[in-house]
Amino acid sequence: MRAEDIKTVAVIGAGDMGHGIAEVALLAGYRVFLRDIEERFVKRGVERIDESLKKLLEKGKVTEEHYKRIHGELLKPCVDLKEAVKEADLIIEAIPEILELKKETFREMDRLAPAHAILASNTSTMSITEIGRATQRPQKVLGLHYFNPAVLMRLVEVIRGEDTSDETMEVGYGFCLKCGKVPVRVEKDVPGFIVNRVQAPGGVLLGCILDHGIAEPEEVDALLRKLGMPMGPYELMDYTGIDINYHASLYFARAVHPDFAPAKAIEEKVKQGLLGKKTGKGFYDWSQGRPNIDLSKATSKVDPMDLLAVQINEATKLIEMGVCTAEDIDRAIVNGTGNAIGPMTVAKSQDPEALAERLERLAERFNKEIFRPTRMIREGTYR
Ligand SMILES: NC(=O)c1ccc[n+]([C@@H]2O[C@H](COP(=O)([O-])OP(=O)(O)OC[C@H]3O[C@@H](n4cnc5c(N)ncnc54)[C@H](O)[C@@H]3O)[C@@H](O)[C@H]2O)c1
């Protein structure tokens, strides 16, 4: 099969990600079956697609004709799994992050879908290999990891499980291109794939800064805002939910290295239910809207280059493992986070010896082995 052969897509799960993924495919002109387990969830997914399409219509980003075509013929909401997948060329699963549920759903999809259909998972943390092996067609299973909100974020990580065929990777990659996305190949099924993995040690360092009483969140956020970031990292954590960060840390601690375990300061916030914007309070008070960061509080006790150094280090681990290229890392970070440049571009301007020393210092100071410089950094081969 080639990407051009895909005519019909099934999206399984109509929640935050599923409705967005379906909308992206609809905008690209695909016929899309959108399935959830109850009528009301499907209906809500369709409503959310419609709300978003209407905004695009107002902005002239979708034509009246295409809008009508989506509702008239392209979008097929349903509750029955067989109806959803029986004509599909590509199926994208976006159901809750529970391994047994995903495996069971893949087993069923495998049984009900046409033999040629490719099955993709939007999982953020689970093994594509393991999900694929729940089916009789693991060579036709891959990861298509969209970012939230799927309509706006351009990156899709295209993930190869151990059994995924080259053809399946090509079809997944080509499909994303046809949807106007920026696909990046992730050649090995590693925890966190690219974007979440590269960012994870930065989160560890932010936790260390609090646990060691080096600086307050506002002092660090003020510093990074002054350097041009639209939102400081602690405010961003509040915005996305401190619990999300906490669970991601537990996951990385289990899947990669115990050093990723959540910082005490983060654990405390979660215990107290101070999760950020959604609960009205986290590091900041959100009850009156977005917090006002006092830029005059910018600290000199934190070196922003430390945050970049640990990201560069993690990025080189992915390159050493053969997961992706340096260019792919930057493409993924720029399109998946909105950062202006990627860590490997920053790395080019860094003297390897100084970078390695900086990382050794961080590893010693915070007792974190994950900060130790990689061979690529020690030998300066990343430049
Ligand atoms: N939310 C994010 O920022 C984000 C980003 C990237 C990837 N992901 C991943 O995407 C997946 C979905 O996450 P979400 O945030 O959209 O979750 P969500 O809870 O918003 O939506 C999940 C939907 O799946 C439905 N569902 C449950 N079992 C089902 C089944 N057997 N068949 C069909 N539908 C079923 C639920 O009713 C719900 O509507 C997860 O694997 C998550 O890790 C999430």
GROMACS .gro file of C-alpha atoms and ligand atoms in nm:
model
  427
    1MET     CA    1   0.000   0.000   0.000
    2ARG     CA    2   0.104   0.361  -0.062
    3ALA     CA    3  -0.014   0.675   0.117
    4GLU     CA    4  -0.207   0.766  -0.202
    5ASP     CA    5  -0.418   0.453  -0.155
    6ILE     CA    6  -0.564   0.578   0.173
    7LYS     CA    7  -0.917   0.698   0.115
    8THR     CA    8  -1.093   0.609   0.437
    9VAL     CA    9  -0.965   0.666   0.790
   10ALA     CA   10  -1.114   0.546   1.118
   11VAL     CA   11  -1.039   0.734   1.439
   12ILE     CA   12  -1.112   0.531   1.752
   13GLY     CA   13  -1.188   0.752   2.053
   14ALA     CA   14  -1.351   1.095   2.009
   15GLY     CA   15  -1.194   1.273   2.308
   16ASP     CA   16  -0.937   1.553   2.327
   17MET     CA   17  -0.702   1.394   2.075
   18GLY     CA   18  -0.940   1.180   1.869
   19HIS     CA   19  -1.171   1.460   1.762
   20GLY     CA   20  -0.870   1.673   1.663
   21ILE     CA   21  -0.703   1.392   1.468
   22ALA     CA   22  -1.032   1.326   1.288
   23GLU     CA   23  -1.066   1.695   1.204
   24VAL     CA   24  -0.716   1.707   1.057
   25ALA     CA   25  -0.799   1.414   0.827
   26LEU     CA   26  -1.135   1.566   0.732
   27LEU     CA   27  -0.969   1.895   0.642
   28ALA     CA   28  -0.736   1.700   0.413
   29GLY     CA   29  -1.041   1.551   0.238
   30TYR     CA   30  -1.045   1.199   0.382
   31ARG     CA   31  -1.363   1.011   0.466
   32VAL     CA   32  -1.344   0.964   0.844
   33PHE     CA   33  -1.532   0.725   1.069
   34LEU     CA   34  -1.520   0.861   1.425
   35ARG     CA   35  -1.594   0.603   1.692
   36ASP     CA   36  -1.648   0.623   2.067
   37ILE     CA   37  -1.812   0.383   2.311
   38GLU     CA   38  -2.129   0.585   2.372
   39GLU     CA   39  -2.348   0.801   2.152
   40ARG     CA   40  -2.298   1.108   2.377
   41PHE     CA   41  -1.917   1.090   2.350
   42VAL     CA   42  -1.933   1.065   1.971
   43LYS     CA   43  -2.180   1.355   1.963
   44ARG     CA   44  -1.949   1.567   2.177
   45GLY     CA   45  -1.656   1.486   1.948
   46VAL     CA   46  -1.859   1.593   1.645
   47GLU     CA   47  -1.963   1.914   1.822
   48ARG     CA   48  -1.600   1.994   1.902
   49ILE     CA   49  -1.501   1.936   1.540
   50ASP     CA   50  -1.783   2.162   1.430
   51GLU     CA   51  -1.685   2.439   1.676
   52SER     CA   52  -1.331   2.431   1.543
   53LEU     CA   53  -1.439   2.414   1.175
   54LYS     CA   54  -1.663   2.718   1.224
   55LYS     CA   55  -1.364   2.915   1.353
   56LEU     CA   56  -1.160   2.807   1.050
   57LEU     CA   57  -1.453   2.904   0.828
   58GLU     CA   58  -1.461   3.253   0.982
   59LYS     CA   59  -1.089   3.292   0.923
   60GLY     CA   60  -1.128   3.177   0.562
   61LYS     CA   61  -0.909   2.870   0.626
   62VAL     CA   62  -1.178   2.630   0.510
   63THR     CA   63  -1.431   2.692   0.234
   64GLU     CA   64  -1.808   2.682   0.286
   65GLU     CA   65  -1.816   2.404   0.027
   66HIS     CA   66  -1.564   2.186   0.212
   67TYR     CA   67  -1.739   2.254   0.544
   68LYS     CA   68  -2.066   2.125   0.395
   69ARG     CA   69  -1.889   1.828   0.238
   70ILE     CA   70  -1.742   1.732   0.576
   71HIS     CA   71  -2.083   1.725   0.742
   72GLY     CA   72  -2.266   1.591   0.437
   73GLU     CA   73  -2.046   1.304   0.327
   74LEU     CA   74  -1.699   1.282   0.486
   75LEU     CA   75  -1.765   1.254   0.859
   76LYS     CA   76  -1.924   0.927   0.975
   77PRO     CA   77  -1.985   0.923   1.351
   78CYS     CA   78  -2.051   0.579   1.498
   79VAL     CA   79  -2.051   0.364   1.811
   80ASP     CA   80  -2.015   0.025   1.647
   81LEU     CA   81  -1.647  -0.072   1.607
   82LYS     CA   82  -1.715  -0.296   1.308
   83GLU     CA   83  -1.893  -0.019   1.122
   84ALA     CA   84  -1.602   0.215   1.202
   85VAL     CA   85  -1.320  -0.004   1.072
   86LYS     CA   86  -1.467  -0.234   0.808
   87GLU     CA   87  -1.388   0.000   0.517
   88ALA     CA   88  -1.083   0.168   0.668
   89ASP     CA   89  -0.742   0.186   0.501
   90LEU     CA   90  -0.588   0.349   0.810
   91ILE     CA   91  -0.712   0.329   1.168
   92ILE     CA   92  -0.584   0.571   1.433
   93GLU     CA   93  -0.651   0.479   1.794
   94ALA     CA   94  -0.687   0.759   2.053
   95ILE     CA   95  -0.849   0.589   2.353
   96PRO     CA   96  -0.734   0.621   2.718
   97GLU     CA   97  -0.374   0.538   2.808
   98ILE     CA   98  -0.444   0.193   2.956
   99LEU     CA   99  -0.234  -0.086   2.805
  100GLU     CA  100  -0.487  -0.368   2.844
  101LEU     CA  101  -0.763  -0.154   2.691
  102LYS     CA  102  -0.541  -0.066   2.396
  103LYS     CA  103  -0.436  -0.428   2.340
  104GLU     CA  104  -0.796  -0.550   2.354
  105THR     CA  105  -0.905  -0.276   2.113
  106PHE     CA  106  -0.622  -0.359   1.871
  107ARG     CA  107  -0.715  -0.727   1.883
  108GLU     CA  108  -1.072  -0.639   1.789
  109MET     CA  109  -0.971  -0.391   1.522
  110ASP     CA  110  -0.739  -0.652   1.372
  111ARG     CA  111  -1.028  -0.898   1.354
  112LEU     CA  112  -1.273  -0.652   1.199
  113ALA     CA  113  -1.059  -0.437   0.966
  114PRO     CA  114  -0.970  -0.521   0.604
  115ALA     CA  115  -0.647  -0.722   0.570
  116HIS     CA  116  -0.462  -0.433   0.404
  117ALA     CA  117  -0.548  -0.175   0.675
  118ILE     CA  118  -0.273  -0.011   0.878
  119LEU     CA  119  -0.334   0.031   1.251
  120ALA     CA  120  -0.183   0.327   1.436
  121SER     CA  121  -0.176   0.426   1.802
  122ASN     CA  122  -0.159   0.781   1.935
  123THR     CA  123  -0.015   0.654   2.265
  124SER     CA  124   0.227   0.888   2.443
  125THR     CA  125   0.395   0.626   2.660
  126MET     CA  126   0.320   0.274   2.551
  127SER     CA  127   0.525   0.030   2.352
  128ILE     CA  128   0.417   0.015   1.988
  129THR     CA  129   0.585  -0.325   1.969
  130GLU     CA  130   0.368  -0.460   2.251
  131ILE     CA  131   0.048  -0.310   2.111
  132GLY     CA  132   0.134  -0.446   1.764
  133ARG     CA  133   0.191  -0.796   1.900
  134ALA     CA  134  -0.168  -0.805   2.027
  135THR     CA  135  -0.263  -0.832   1.658
  136GLN     CA  136  -0.193  -1.078   1.377
  137ARG     CA  137  -0.040  -0.795   1.169
  138PRO     CA  138   0.234  -0.635   1.381
  139GLN     CA  139   0.417  -0.532   1.062
  140LYS     CA  140   0.119  -0.307   0.984
  141VAL     CA  141   0.115  -0.139   1.328
  142LEU     CA  142   0.292   0.189   1.404
  143GLY     CA  143   0.270   0.492   1.628
  144LEU     CA  144   0.127   0.820   1.500
  145HIS     CA  145   0.184   1.054   1.792
  146TYR     CA  146  -0.001   1.383   1.744
  147PHE     CA  147   0.041   1.684   1.972
  148ASN     CA  148  -0.235   1.872   2.147
  149PRO     CA  149  -0.427   2.051   1.995
  150ALA     CA  150  -0.390   1.826   1.692
  151VAL     CA  151  -0.535   2.078   1.449
  152LEU     CA  152  -0.280   2.345   1.541
  153MET     CA  153   0.034   2.150   1.630
  154ARG     CA  154   0.222   2.052   1.317
  155LEU     CA  155   0.438   1.768   1.446
  156VAL     CA  156   0.344   1.402   1.424
  157GLU     CA  157   0.598   1.147   1.552
  158VAL     CA  158   0.585   0.842   1.324
  159ILE     CA  159   0.702   0.553   1.542
  160ARG     CA  160   0.843   0.221   1.434
  161GLY     CA  161   0.779  -0.079   1.658
  162GLU     CA  162   1.018  -0.375   1.635
  163ASP     CA  163   0.793  -0.546   1.379
  164THR     CA  164   0.676  -0.241   1.180
  165SER     CA  165   0.758  -0.274   0.809
  166ASP     CA  166   0.928  -0.005   0.600
  167GLU     CA  167   0.614   0.015   0.391
  168THR     CA  168   0.399   0.089   0.696
  169MET     CA  169   0.641   0.363   0.804
  170GLU     CA  170   0.631   0.516   0.455
  171VAL     CA  171   0.251   0.509   0.442
  172GLY     CA  172   0.223   0.668   0.789
  173TYR     CA  173   0.478   0.934   0.697
  174GLY     CA  174   0.312   1.006   0.362
  175PHE     CA  175  -0.033   1.027   0.519
  176CYS     CA  176   0.089   1.292   0.767
  177LEU     CA  177   0.239   1.494   0.481
  178LYS     CA  178  -0.090   1.477   0.293
  179CYS     CA  179  -0.260   1.614   0.606
  180GLY     CA  180  -0.023   1.913   0.603
  181LYS     CA  181   0.167   1.795   0.910
  182VAL     CA  182   0.540   1.775   0.979
  183PRO     CA  183   0.608   1.404   1.033
  184VAL     CA  184   0.931   1.294   1.202
  185ARG     CA  185   1.048   0.932   1.194
  186VAL     CA  186   1.116   0.771   1.530
  187GLU     CA  187   1.306   0.458   1.429
  188LYS     CA  188   1.299   0.292   1.772
  189ASP     CA  189   1.018   0.251   2.012
  190VAL     CA  190   1.185   0.429   2.309
  191PRO     CA  191   1.000   0.573   2.612
  192GLY     CA  192   0.883   0.929   2.543
  193PHE     CA  193   0.975   0.906   2.172
  194ILE     CA  194   1.150   1.233   2.081
  195VAL     CA  195   0.982   1.546   2.217
  196ASN     CA  196   0.872   1.422   2.558
  197ARG     CA  197   1.201   1.239   2.605
  198VAL     CA  198   1.425   1.535   2.519
  199GLN     CA  199   1.224   1.762   2.748
  200ALA     CA  200   1.210   1.521   3.042
  201PRO     CA  201   1.551   1.597   3.203
  202GLY     CA  202   1.472   1.969   3.190
  203GLY     CA  203   1.174   1.886   3.412
  204VAL     CA  204   1.405   1.698   3.648
  205LEU     CA  205   1.634   2.000   3.675
  206LEU     CA  206   1.340   2.233   3.742
  207GLY     CA  207   1.242   1.999   4.026
  208CYS     CA  208   1.598   2.001   4.163
  209ILE     CA  209   1.601   2.382   4.163
  210LEU     CA  210   1.297   2.382   4.392
  211ASP     CA  211   1.403   2.092   4.615
  212HIS     CA  212   1.747   2.249   4.671
  213GLY     CA  213   1.592   2.588   4.744
  214ILE     CA  214   1.798   2.753   4.470
  215ALA     CA  215   1.527   2.981   4.336
  216GLU     CA  216   1.151   3.037   4.347
  217PRO     CA  217   0.935   2.954   4.041
  218GLU     CA  218   0.866   3.321   3.973
  219GLU     CA  219   1.237   3.408   3.981
  220VAL     CA  220   1.312   3.142   3.716
  221ASP     CA  221   1.007   3.222   3.505
  222ALA     CA  222   1.096   3.594   3.514
  223LEU     CA  223   1.447   3.511   3.396
  224LEU     CA  224   1.329   3.302   3.103
  225ARG     CA  225   1.057   3.548   3.009
  226LYS     CA  226   1.320   3.821   2.996
  227LEU     CA  227   1.515   3.597   2.760
  228GLY     CA  228   1.216   3.586   2.524
  229MET     CA  229   1.020   3.277   2.623
  230PRO     CA  230   0.645   3.347   2.596
  231MET     CA  231   0.583   3.149   2.918
  232GLY     CA  232   0.826   3.041   3.189
  233PRO     CA  233   0.860   2.666   3.262
  234TYR     CA  234   0.682   2.666   3.600
  235GLU     CA  235   0.393   2.871   3.466
  236LEU     CA  236   0.377   2.626   3.175
  237MET     CA  237   0.364   2.337   3.423
  238ASP     CA  238   0.074   2.512   3.598
  239TYR     CA  239  -0.093   2.567   3.264
  240THR     CA  240  -0.074   2.204   3.151
  241GLY     CA  241  -0.132   2.060   3.500
  242ILE     CA  242   0.128   1.971   3.763
  243ASP     CA  243  -0.028   1.623   3.784
  244ILE     CA  244   0.057   1.565   3.416
  245ASN     CA  245   0.420   1.645   3.491
  246TYR     CA  246   0.408   1.424   3.802
  247HIS     CA  247   0.271   1.123   3.614
  248ALA     CA  248   0.516   1.172   3.328
  249SER     CA  249   0.803   1.173   3.584
  250LEU     CA  250   0.679   0.850   3.740
  251TYR     CA  251   0.659   0.697   3.394
  252PHE     CA  252   1.014   0.799   3.299
  253ALA     CA  253   1.141   0.683   3.639
  254ARG     CA  254   0.994   0.340   3.568
  255ALA     CA  255   1.077   0.319   3.200
  256VAL     CA  256   1.415   0.494   3.174
  257HIS     CA  257   1.596   0.573   3.502
  258PRO     CA  258   1.496   0.626   3.869
  259ASP     CA  259   1.654   0.975   3.853
  260PHE     CA  260   1.343   1.091   3.669
  261ALA     CA  261   1.127   1.039   3.982
  262PRO     CA  262   0.914   1.345   4.070
  263ALA     CA  263   1.075   1.612   4.287
  264LYS     CA  264   0.947   1.651   4.642
  265ALA     CA  265   0.814   1.998   4.563
  266ILE     CA  266   0.607   1.859   4.274
  267GLU     CA  267   0.484   1.562   4.477
  268GLU     CA  268   0.374   1.800   4.753
  269LYS     CA  269   0.168   2.012   4.509
  270VAL     CA  270  -0.006   1.700   4.379
  271LYS     CA  271  -0.081   1.577   4.733
  272GLN     CA  272  -0.234   1.914   4.817
  273GLY     CA  273  -0.442   1.916   4.498
  274LEU     CA  274  -0.266   2.233   4.381
  275LEU     CA  275  -0.248   2.126   4.018
  276GLY     CA  276  -0.226   2.466   3.848
  277LYS     CA  277  -0.474   2.645   3.623
  278LYS     CA  278  -0.739   2.373   3.638
  279THR     CA  279  -0.765   2.386   4.018
  280GLY     CA  280  -0.712   2.763   4.040
  281LYS     CA  281  -0.378   2.729   4.215
  282GLY     CA  282  -0.042   2.563   4.158
  283PHE     CA  283   0.287   2.748   4.169
  284TYR     CA  284   0.072   3.054   4.099
  285ASP     CA  285  -0.277   3.178   4.176
  286TRP     CA  286  -0.491   3.149   3.862
  287SER     CA  287  -0.818   3.261   4.017
  288GLN     CA  288  -0.793   3.603   3.845
  289GLY     CA  289  -0.661   3.460   3.518
  290ARG     CA  290  -0.303   3.425   3.396
  291PRO     CA  291  -0.055   3.516   3.672
  292ASN     CA  292   0.138   3.837   3.649
  293ILE     CA  293   0.507   3.750   3.650
  294ASP     CA  294   0.724   4.021   3.807
  295LEU     CA  295   1.014   4.037   3.562
  296SER     CA  296   1.224   4.234   3.811
  297LYS     CA  297   1.250   3.912   4.016
  298ALA     CA  298   1.464   3.742   3.748
  299THR     CA  299   1.723   3.530   3.929
  300SER     CA  300   2.095   3.513   3.865
  301LYS     CA  301   2.118   3.188   4.064
  302VAL     CA  302   2.004   2.973   3.772
  303ASP     CA  303   2.191   2.950   3.443
  304PRO     CA  304   1.941   2.899   3.158
  305MET     CA  305   2.213   2.715   2.966
  306ASP     CA  306   2.188   2.436   3.227
  307LEU     CA  307   1.831   2.368   3.114
  308LEU     CA  308   1.944   2.350   2.753
  309ALA     CA  309   2.249   2.139   2.834
  310VAL     CA  310   2.044   1.856   2.986
  311GLN     CA  311   1.815   1.860   2.682
  312ILE     CA  312   2.108   1.846   2.442
  313ASN     CA  313   2.249   1.557   2.644
  314GLU     CA  314   1.923   1.363   2.624
  315ALA     CA  315   1.897   1.439   2.252
  316THR     CA  316   2.243   1.289   2.193
  317LYS     CA  317   2.132   0.975   2.380
  318LEU     CA  318   1.855   0.932   2.120
  319ILE     CA  319   2.104   0.981   1.837
  320GLU     CA  320   2.346   0.730   1.994
  321MET     CA  321   2.062   0.477   2.024
  322GLY     CA  322   1.977   0.521   1.653
  323VAL     CA  323   1.630   0.659   1.726
  324CYS     CA  324   1.659   0.960   1.496
  325THR     CA  325   1.899   1.214   1.347
  326ALA     CA  326   2.004   1.548   1.495
  327GLU     CA  327   1.797   1.727   1.228
  328ASP     CA  328   1.490   1.523   1.320
  329ILE     CA  329   1.529   1.615   1.686
  330ASP     CA  330   1.528   1.985   1.605
  331ARG     CA  331   1.239   1.949   1.360
  332ALA     CA  332   1.042   1.762   1.627
  333ILE     CA  333   1.115   2.012   1.906
  334VAL     CA  334   1.045   2.319   1.692
  335ASN     CA  335   0.716   2.182   1.553
  336GLY     CA  336   0.605   2.000   1.868
  337THR     CA  337   0.673   2.272   2.126
  338GLY     CA  338   0.681   2.603   1.942
  339ASN     CA  339   1.042   2.672   2.049
  340ALA     CA  340   1.222   2.884   1.793
  341ILE     CA  341   1.523   2.654   1.760
  342GLY     CA  342   1.605   2.298   1.853
  343PRO     CA  343   1.866   2.175   2.103
  344MET     CA  344   2.102   2.034   1.841
  345THR     CA  345   2.126   2.373   1.670
  346VAL     CA  346   2.206   2.531   2.006
  347ALA     CA  347   2.464   2.257   2.064
  348LYS     CA  348   2.658   2.357   1.753
  349SER     CA  349   2.763   2.682   1.921
  350GLN     CA  350   2.875   2.501   2.238
  351ASP     CA  351   3.232   2.401   2.311
  352PRO     CA  352   3.218   2.023   2.382
  353GLU     CA  353   3.459   2.038   2.675
  354ALA     CA  354   3.266   2.317   2.847
  355LEU     CA  355   2.937   2.139   2.781
  356ALA     CA  356   3.069   1.811   2.922
  357GLU     CA  357   3.203   1.992   3.230
  358ARG     CA  358   2.873   2.168   3.284
  359LEU     CA  359   2.688   1.836   3.271
  360GLU     CA  360   2.933   1.668   3.509
  361ARG     CA  361   2.885   1.958   3.750
  362LEU     CA  362   2.506   1.924   3.735
  363ALA     CA  363   2.529   1.546   3.784
  364GLU     CA  364   2.745   1.595   4.096
  365ARG     CA  365   2.553   1.885   4.242
  366PHE     CA  366   2.212   1.717   4.216
  367ASN     CA  367   2.327   1.357   4.238
  368LYS     CA  368   2.167   1.269   3.904
  369GLU     CA  369   2.340   1.013   3.682
  370ILE     CA  370   2.107   1.105   3.394
  371PHE     CA  371   2.288   1.441   3.364
  372ARG     CA  372   2.628   1.277   3.296
  373PRO     CA  373   2.749   1.371   2.947
  374THR     CA  374   2.715   1.116   2.669
  375ARG     CA  375   3.004   0.990   2.462
  376MET     CA  376   2.893   1.216   2.175
  377ILE     CA  377   2.929   1.518   2.400
  378ARG     CA  378   3.253   1.407   2.564
  379GLU     CA  379   3.406   1.340   2.224
  380GLY     CA  380   3.248   1.645   2.061
  381THR     CA  381   3.104   1.442   1.773
  382TYR     CA  382   2.766   1.615   1.790
  383ARG     CA  383   2.900   1.920   1.608
  384LIG     N1  384  -0.420   1.482   2.568
  384LIG     C1  385  -0.298   1.498   2.520
  384LIG     O1  386  -0.236   1.604   2.535
  384LIG     C2  387  -0.233   1.386   2.443
  384LIG     C3  388  -0.128   1.416   2.354
  384LIG     C4  389  -0.074   1.312   2.276
  384LIG     C5  390  -0.120   1.183   2.292
  384LIG     N2  391  -0.221   1.156   2.382
  384LIG     C6  392  -0.270   1.017   2.389
  384LIG     O2  393  -0.390   1.008   2.317
  384LIG     C7  394  -0.476   0.908   2.374
  384LIG     C8  395  -0.611   0.967   2.404
  384LIG     O3  396  -0.595   1.073   2.495
  384LIG     P1  397  -0.703   1.189   2.511
  384LIG     O4  398  -0.638   1.297   2.586
  384LIG     O5  399  -0.772   1.217   2.382
  384LIG     O6  400  -0.808   1.115   2.608
  384LIG     P2  401  -0.963   1.149   2.633
  384LIG     O7  402  -0.998   1.089   2.764
  384LIG     O8  403  -0.991   1.293   2.608
  384LIG     O9  404  -1.039   1.066   2.517
  384LIG     C9  405  -1.043   0.927   2.511
  384LIG    C10  406  -1.176   0.885   2.450
  384LIG    O10  407  -1.173   0.747   2.422
  384LIG    C11  408  -1.302   0.694   2.450
  384LIG     N3  409  -1.290   0.549   2.462
  384LIG    C12  410  -1.262   0.472   2.570
  384LIG     N4  411  -1.257   0.341   2.535
  384LIG    C13  412  -1.284   0.335   2.402
  384LIG    C14  413  -1.294   0.230   2.307
  384LIG     N5  414  -1.275   0.103   2.342
  384LIG     N6  415  -1.325   0.263   2.178
  384LIG    C15  416  -1.345   0.390   2.142
  384LIG     N7  417  -1.336   0.495   2.228
  384LIG    C16  418  -1.306   0.467   2.355
  384LIG    C17  419  -1.345   0.767   2.573
  384LIG    O11  420  -1.487   0.760   2.589
  384LIG    C18  421  -1.296   0.909   2.541
  384LIG    O12  422  -1.394   0.985   2.472
  384LIG    C19  423  -0.399   0.853   2.494
  384LIG    O13  424  -0.329   0.740   2.454
  384LIG    C20  425  -0.303   0.967   2.529
  384LIG    O14  426  -0.187   0.921   2.594
  384LIG    C21  427  -0.279   1.255   2.455
   0.00000   0.00000   0.00000
